[in-house]
Coordinates of N, CA and C in Angstrom, one line a residue:
L213 N -13.4 8.5 10.3 CA -12.8 8.7 10.1 C -12.0 10.1 9.5
S214 N -10.9 10.7 10.3 CA -10.5 11.2 9.2 C -9.4 10.6 7.7
F215 N -9.0 12.5 7.6 CA -7.8 11.8 6.6 C -6.3 11.9 6.5
M216 N -6.4 12.1 8.2 CA -4.9 11.6 9.1 C -5.0 10.7 10.0
S217 N -6.1 10.3 9.9 CA -6.3 9.1 11.2 C -6.5 7.8 9.2
I218 N -6.8 7.4 8.3 CA -6.8 7.0 8.4 C -5.6 6.7 7.8
I219 N -4.3 7.6 7.3 CA -3.3 7.7 7.3 C -2.3 6.5 8.7
V220 N -2.7 6.5 9.4 CA -2.0 6.6 10.8 C -2.4 4.8 11.0
V221 N -4.4 4.8 10.8 CA -4.3 3.5 10.2 C -4.0 2.6 9.7
T222 N -4.0 3.2 8.7 CA -3.0 1.8 7.2 C -1.6 1.6 7.9
L223 N -0.6 3.0 7.9 CA 0.5 2.3 8.0 C 1.1 1.6 9.5
I224 N 0.1 2.1 10.4 CA 0.2 0.8 11.7 C -0.3 -0.5 11.4
L225 N -1.4 -0.7 10.7 CA -1.8 -2.1 10.1 C -0.7 -3.0 10.1
D226 N -0.5 -1.4 8.8 CA 0.3 -2.7 7.9 C 2.1 -2.8 9.2
Q227 N 2.4 -2.0 9.8 CA 4.0 -2.1 10.0 C 3.5 -3.1 11.7
L228 N 2.3 -3.5 11.5 CA 2.3 -3.8 13.1 C 2.4 -5.4 12.5
V229 N 1.3 -5.8 10.8 CA 1.2 -7.5 10.3 C 2.5 -7.7 9.9
K230 N 3.4 -6.8 9.3 CA 5.2 -7.0 9.2 C 5.3 -7.3 9.6
W231 N 5.9 -6.5 11.2 CA 6.0 -6.9 12.8 C 6.4 -8.1 12.6
L232 N 5.0 -8.4 12.5 CA 4.4 -10.3 13.1 C 5.1 -11.7 12.4
V233 N 4.4 -11.5 11.3 CA 5.1 -11.8 10.1 C 7.0 -12.4 9.9
R234 N 7.7 -11.1 10.4 CA 9.1 -11.3 11.2 C 10.0 -11.5 11.8
S235 N 8.4 -12.3 12.5 CA 9.2 -12.4 14.2 C 9.0 -14.0 14.6
Q236 N 7.7 -13.9 13.0 CA 6.9 -14.9 13.9 C 7.5 -16.4 12.9
M237 N 7.9 -15.7 12.4 CA 8.2 -16.7 10.6 C 9.5 -16.6 10.2
V238 N 9.8 -17.7 10.1 CA 10.6 -17.9 9.3 C 11.3 -17.2 6.9
L239 N 12.4 -16.7 7.2 CA 12.1 -16.3 5.7 C 11.4 -16.8 4.3
G240 N 10.5 -17.1 3.0 CA 9.8 -18.3 2.5 C 9.2 -19.7 3.5
E241 N 8.6 -19.5 4.3 CA 7.5 -19.7 4.9 C 6.2 -20.1 4.5
S242 N 5.4 -21.1 4.2 CA 4.7 -20.6 3.9 C 3.1 -21.3 4.7
I243 N 1.5 -20.8 5.5 CA 1.5 -21.2 5.7 C -0.2 -21.2 5.3
P244 N -0.7 -23.2 5.7 CA -1.9 -22.6 4.6 C -3.1 -22.0 5.5
L245 N -4.1 -21.3 5.2 CA -4.5 -21.2 5.4 C -6.4 -21.8 5.0
L246 N -6.0 -21.7 3.6 CA -6.9 -23.1 2.6 C -6.5 -23.1 1.9
Q247 N -6.4 -24.7 2.2 CA -5.0 -25.0 1.3 C -5.1 -24.6 0.1
N248 N -4.3 -24.3 -1.0 CA -3.7 -24.0 -2.4 C -5.5 -23.0 -3.1
V249 N -5.2 -22.7 -1.5 CA -5.4 -20.5 -1.8 C -5.5 -19.8 -1.3
F250 N -5.4 -20.5 -0.1 CA -4.0 -17.9 0.8 C -3.9 -19.2 1.8
H251 N -2.5 -18.5 1.8 CA -1.4 -18.8 2.1 C -0.8 -17.9 3.2
L252 N -0.6 -17.8 4.5 CA 0.3 -17.3 4.6 C 2.5 -16.8 4.2
T253 N 2.6 -16.3 3.0 CA 3.6 -16.3 2.4 C 5.0 -16.1 3.3
Y254 N 6.4 -15.9 3.7 CA 7.5 -14.5 4.2 C 8.3 -14.2 2.8
I255 N 7.4 -13.5 3.1 CA 9.0 -12.7 1.4 C 9.9 -11.4 1.8
E256 N 10.5 -11.5 1.2 CA 11.0 -10.1 0.9 C 10.9 -9.4 -0.7
N257 N 10.6 -8.5 -0.6 CA 10.7 -8.3 -2.4 C 11.6 -7.1 -2.3
P258 N 12.5 -7.4 -2.7 CA 13.8 -6.2 -3.7 C 13.1 -5.2 -4.7
G259 N 12.3 -5.4 -4.8 CA 11.3 -4.6 -6.4 C 10.3 -4.4 -6.4
A260 N 9.7 -4.0 -7.1 CA 7.5 -4.0 -7.2 C 7.0 -4.8 -7.2
A261 N 5.7 -4.0 -7.5 CA 4.7 -5.3 -7.5 C 4.8 -6.0 -8.7
F262 N 4.9 -7.6 -8.3 CA 5.4 -9.1 -9.3 C 6.9 -8.3 -9.3
G263 N 7.5 -8.9 -8.5 CA 9.0 -8.3 -8.6 C 9.9 -7.6 -9.4
L264 N 9.0 -6.9 -10.4 CA 9.5 -6.0 -10.8 C 11.0 -4.7 -10.5
F265 N 11.5 -4.1 -11.4 CA 12.8 -3.5 -10.8 C 13.5 -4.0 -9.7
K266 N 13.7 -5.3 -9.9 CA 14.7 -5.7 -7.8 C 16.2 -5.4 -8.7
D267 N 16.0 -5.0 -7.1 CA 17.1 -4.0 -6.2 C 17.1 -2.0 -6.5
K268 N 16.0 -1.9 -6.9 CA 16.4 -0.2 -7.2 C 15.7 0.5 -6.2
T269 N 16.3 0.0 -4.7 CA 15.6 1.3 -4.3 C 16.3 2.1 -3.9
I270 N 16.4 3.1 -4.1 CA 17.0 4.9 -4.2 C 15.3 5.0 -5.2
F271 N 16.2 4.5 -6.6 CA 14.7 4.8 -7.4 C 13.2 5.0 -7.2
F272 N 13.6 4.0 -6.2 CA 11.5 3.8 -5.1 C 11.4 4.4 -4.6
V273 N 12.4 5.0 -3.2 CA 12.1 5.6 -2.7 C 12.0 7.3 -2.6
I274 N 12.8 7.7 -3.9 CA 12.7 8.9 -4.5 C 10.6 9.0 -5.1
F275 N 10.7 7.3 -5.9 CA 8.9 7.5 -6.7 C 8.5 8.0 -5.6
T276 N 8.6 7.2 -4.4 CA 7.4 6.8 -3.5 C 6.8 8.9 -3.0
L277 N 8.2 8.6 -3.0 CA 7.8 10.3 -2.3 C 8.5 11.1 -2.8
I278 N 7.7 11.5 -4.0 CA 7.1 11.7 -4.6 C 5.6 11.8 -5.1
I279 N 5.0 10.5 -5.4 CA 3.9 9.9 -5.3 C 3.2 10.7 -4.0
I280 N 3.7 10.3 -3.3 CA 3.2 11.0 -1.8 C 3.6 12.9 -1.6
G281 N 4.0 13.4 -2.2 CA 4.4 14.9 -1.8 C 2.4 14.5 -3.8
M282 N 2.6 14.6 -4.9 CA 1.5 14.9 -4.7 C 0.3 14.2 -4.7
M283 N -0.2 13.8 -3.8 CA -1.7 13.2 -3.3 C -1.7 14.4 -1.6
V284 N -0.9 15.1 -1.2 CA -0.6 15.8 -0.2 C -1.3 16.6 -0.9
Y285 N -0.9 17.5 -1.9 CA -0.4 18.3 -2.8 C -2.3 18.5 -2.9
L286 N -3.1 17.5 -3.7 CA -4.4 17.1 -3.9 C -5.2 17.4 -2.7
Y287 N -4.4 16.6 -1.4 CA -5.1 16.8 -0.3 C -6.0 18.0 -0.7
L288 N -4.7 19.2 -0.1 CA -4.3 20.4 0.4 C -5.4 20.8 -0.7
H289 N -5.4 20.8 -2.0 CA -6.6 21.4 -2.8 C -7.7 21.1 -2.9
Q290 N -8.4 21.0 -2.5 CA -9.2 20.3 -1.8 C -10.5 20.9 -1.1
T291 N -11.4 21.7 -1.9 CA -12.2 23.2 -1.1 C -13.3 21.5 0.0
N292 N -13.3 20.2 -0.2 CA -14.3 19.4 0.8 C -13.4 18.2 0.7
R293 N -12.6 18.4 2.0 CA -12.0 17.4 2.7 C -12.0 15.8 3.1
K294 N -13.9 16.3 3.3 CA -14.9 14.2 3.7 C -15.8 14.1 2.7
T295 N -14.7 13.3 1.7 CA -14.9 12.7 0.5 C -14.0 11.7 0.5
L296 N -15.1 10.9 0.0 CA -13.5 9.9 -0.7 C -12.6 9.5 -1.5
F297 N -13.0 11.2 -2.9 CA -11.3 11.8 -2.4 C -10.9 11.7 -2.2
A298 N -11.0 12.4 -0.8 CA -9.5 12.9 0.1 C -9.7 11.4 0.8
Y299 N -10.4 11.1 1.3 CA -10.0 9.9 2.1 C -9.2 8.2 1.0
S300 N -9.5 8.6 -0.7 CA -8.8 7.2 -0.8 C -7.1 9.0 -1.7
L301 N -7.3 9.1 -1.2 CA -5.8 9.6 -1.3 C -5.2 9.8 0.6
A302 N -5.6 9.2 1.4 CA -5.3 8.8 2.4 C -4.4 7.8 2.4
L303 N -5.2 6.2 1.9 CA -5.2 5.3 1.9 C -3.6 5.6 0.6
V304 N -3.8 5.3 -0.3 CA -2.6 5.5 -0.8 C -1.3 6.4 -0.2
I305 N -1.2 6.8 0.6 CA -0.8 8.2 1.1 C 0.1 6.6 2.9
G306 N -1.2 6.0 3.2 CA -0.4 5.2 4.1 C 0.3 4.0 3.4
G307 N 0.2 3.7 1.7 CA 0.5 2.9 1.8 C 2.0 3.3 1.7
A308 N 1.9 4.0 0.6 CA 2.7 3.8 0.3 C 4.0 4.6 1.1
A309 N 3.9 5.3 2.3 CA 4.3 5.5 3.9 C 4.8 3.8 3.9
G310 N 3.8 3.3 3.7 CA 3.9 1.4 5.0 C 5.6 1.1 3.9
N311 N 5.6 0.9 2.9 CA 5.9 0.7 2.0 C 7.9 1.1 1.7
L312 N 7.5 2.4 2.2 CA 8.4 2.9 2.3 C 9.3 3.3 2.8
I313 N 8.5 2.9 4.1 CA 9.3 2.2 5.7 C 10.0 1.2 5.3
D314 N 9.8 0.2 5.1 CA 10.4 -0.3 4.2 C 11.5 -0.6 4.0
R315 N 12.2 -0.7 2.5 CA 13.1 0.3 1.6 C 13.8 0.8 2.9
V316 N 13.5 1.8 3.1 CA 14.2 3.3 3.6 C 15.3 2.2 4.7
V317 N 14.5 0.7 5.8 CA 14.8 1.0 6.8 C 15.8 -1.1 6.4
K318 N 15.4 -2.1 5.6 CA 15.8 -3.0 4.8 C 16.3 -2.8 3.5
G319 N 15.6 -2.6 2.7 CA 15.9 -2.3 1.7 C 14.8 -2.9 0.7
T320 N 14.3 -4.2 1.2 CA 12.8 -4.9 0.9 C 12.1 -4.0 1.2
V321 N 10.4 -5.3 1.4 CA 9.1 -4.6 1.9 C 8.9 -6.5 2.1
T322 N 8.2 -6.0 3.0 CA 7.5 -7.8 3.2 C 5.9 -8.2 3.1
D323 N 6.5 -8.7 2.2 CA 5.5 -9.8 1.0 C 4.7 -10.2 2.4
M324 N 3.0 -11.0 2.4 CA 2.7 -12.2 3.3 C 1.5 -12.8 2.4
F325 N 0.8 -12.1 1.3 CA -0.4 -12.7 1.8 C -0.4 -13.0 0.4
D326 N -0.7 -14.5 0.6 CA -0.1 -15.1 -0.8 C -1.9 -16.5 -1.5
F327 N -2.8 -15.8 -2.1 CA -4.0 -16.0 -3.2 C -3.1 -18.0 -3.9
R328 N -1.6 -17.3 -4.1 CA -1.6 -19.1 -5.2 C -1.4 -18.3 -6.9
I329 N -2.3 -17.4 -7.1 CA -2.6 -17.2 -8.1 C -1.9 -15.3 -8.5
W330 N -2.0 -14.7 -7.0 CA -1.1 -13.3 -7.9 C 0.0 -14.0 -7.1
P331 N 0.8 -12.9 -7.2 CA 2.6 -12.5 -6.4 C 1.9 -11.8 -5.7
V332 N 3.1 -12.3 -4.0 CA 2.3 -12.2 -2.7 C 1.9 -10.6 -2.5
F333 N 1.4 -10.4 -1.2 CA 1.2 -8.4 -1.1 C 0.8 -8.4 0.1
N334 N 1.4 -7.1 0.7 CA 0.8 -7.0 1.7 C 0.2 -5.9 2.0
I335 N -0.9 -5.2 3.6 CA -1.4 -4.4 4.1 C -0.7 -3.6 2.5
A336 N 0.1 -2.0 2.8 CA 0.5 -1.3 1.9 C -0.2 -1.6 1.0
D337 N 0.0 -2.8 -0.4 CA -0.3 -2.9 -1.5 C -1.8 -3.1 -1.8
M338 N -2.3 -3.2 -0.3 CA -4.6 -3.4 -0.3 C -4.5 -1.8 -0.8
A339 N -3.4 -1.1 0.1 CA -4.2 0.0 0.5 C -4.2 1.0 -0.5
V340 N -3.3 0.7 -1.7 CA -2.5 1.5 -2.1 C -3.6 1.5 -3.6
V341 N -4.0 0.5 -4.4 CA -4.2 0.0 -5.1 C -5.6 0.2 -4.7
I342 N -6.7 0.2 -3.0 CA -7.7 0.4 -2.8 C -8.1 1.8 -3.6
G343 N -6.9 2.9 -2.9 CA -6.3 3.5 -3.0 C -7.3 4.2 -4.7
L344 N -6.4 3.6 -4.9 CA -6.4 4.3 -6.7 C -7.3 3.5 -7.0
M345 N -7.9 2.5 -7.0 CA -9.1 1.8 -7.5 C -10.2 3.4 -7.4
Y346 N -10.1 4.1 -5.6 CA -11.9 4.4 -6.0 C -11.1 5.9 -6.3
L347 N -10.0 6.0 -6.4 CA -9.3 7.6 -7.0 C -9.7 8.2 -8.6
A348 N -9.5 6.5 -9.1 CA -10.3 6.5 -10.7 C -11.0 6.3 -10.7
Y349 N -12.3 5.9 -9.8 CA -13.2 6.2 -10.0 C -14.3 8.3 -9.7
C350 N -13.6 8.6 -8.7 CA -14.5 9.5 -8.5 C -13.9 11.0 -9.6
L351 N -12.3 10.2 -10.0 CA -11.7 11.9 -11.2 C -13.3 10.6 -12.6
I352 N -13.4 9.7 -12.9 CA -14.2 9.3 -14.5 C -15.9 9.7 -13.9
F353 N -15.7 10.0 -12.6 CA -17.4 10.5 -12.9 C -17.7 11.2 -11.3
H354 N -16.6 11.9 -11.4 CA -16.9 13.3 -10.5 C -16.3 13.4 -10.1
G355 N -14.8 14.3 -11.6 CA -13.8 15.1 -11.8 C -14.0 16.2 -11.8
E356 N -15.0 16.6 -12.3 CA -15.0 18.5 -12.3 C -15.5 18.8 -10.5
D357 N -15.6 18.1 -10.0 CA -16.4 18.3 -9.1 C -14.8 18.1 -7.5
Y358 N -13.9 17.6 -8.5 CA -12.1 18.1 -7.2 C -11.6 18.5 -8.2
F359 N -11.6 19.0 -9.2 CA -10.2 20.3 -9.4 C -11.2 21.7 -9.8

């Protein structure tokens, strides 16, 4: 997959799953897929991770745009754009854009994956976390190769 393909696939998958949840479930509804382990739980999160900073939509929109801008800048300044580093940037951009769309359109972020021991999250959240983990790996073990 290319850099742009990763962004687009992440964004489409995130928005599709969110749309399905919003159209097929009632807010607050929880469907056990593995009783007491994994549920689909429809919530609208007005804050960030763990529900922090509730109702700070403008802050999150601006912060997200800055993060996306930084990721694009890093990508454009790479000599080899077909690396794990570049793909990790794409995952962060795709995930950040997915939650940005929710915040701009609705003022909240739709979450649905509920492992009961962790706050409910979505595909965009997973993309950001996985992308940042790969980014950290790249920078810790191969940082000089990317700058």
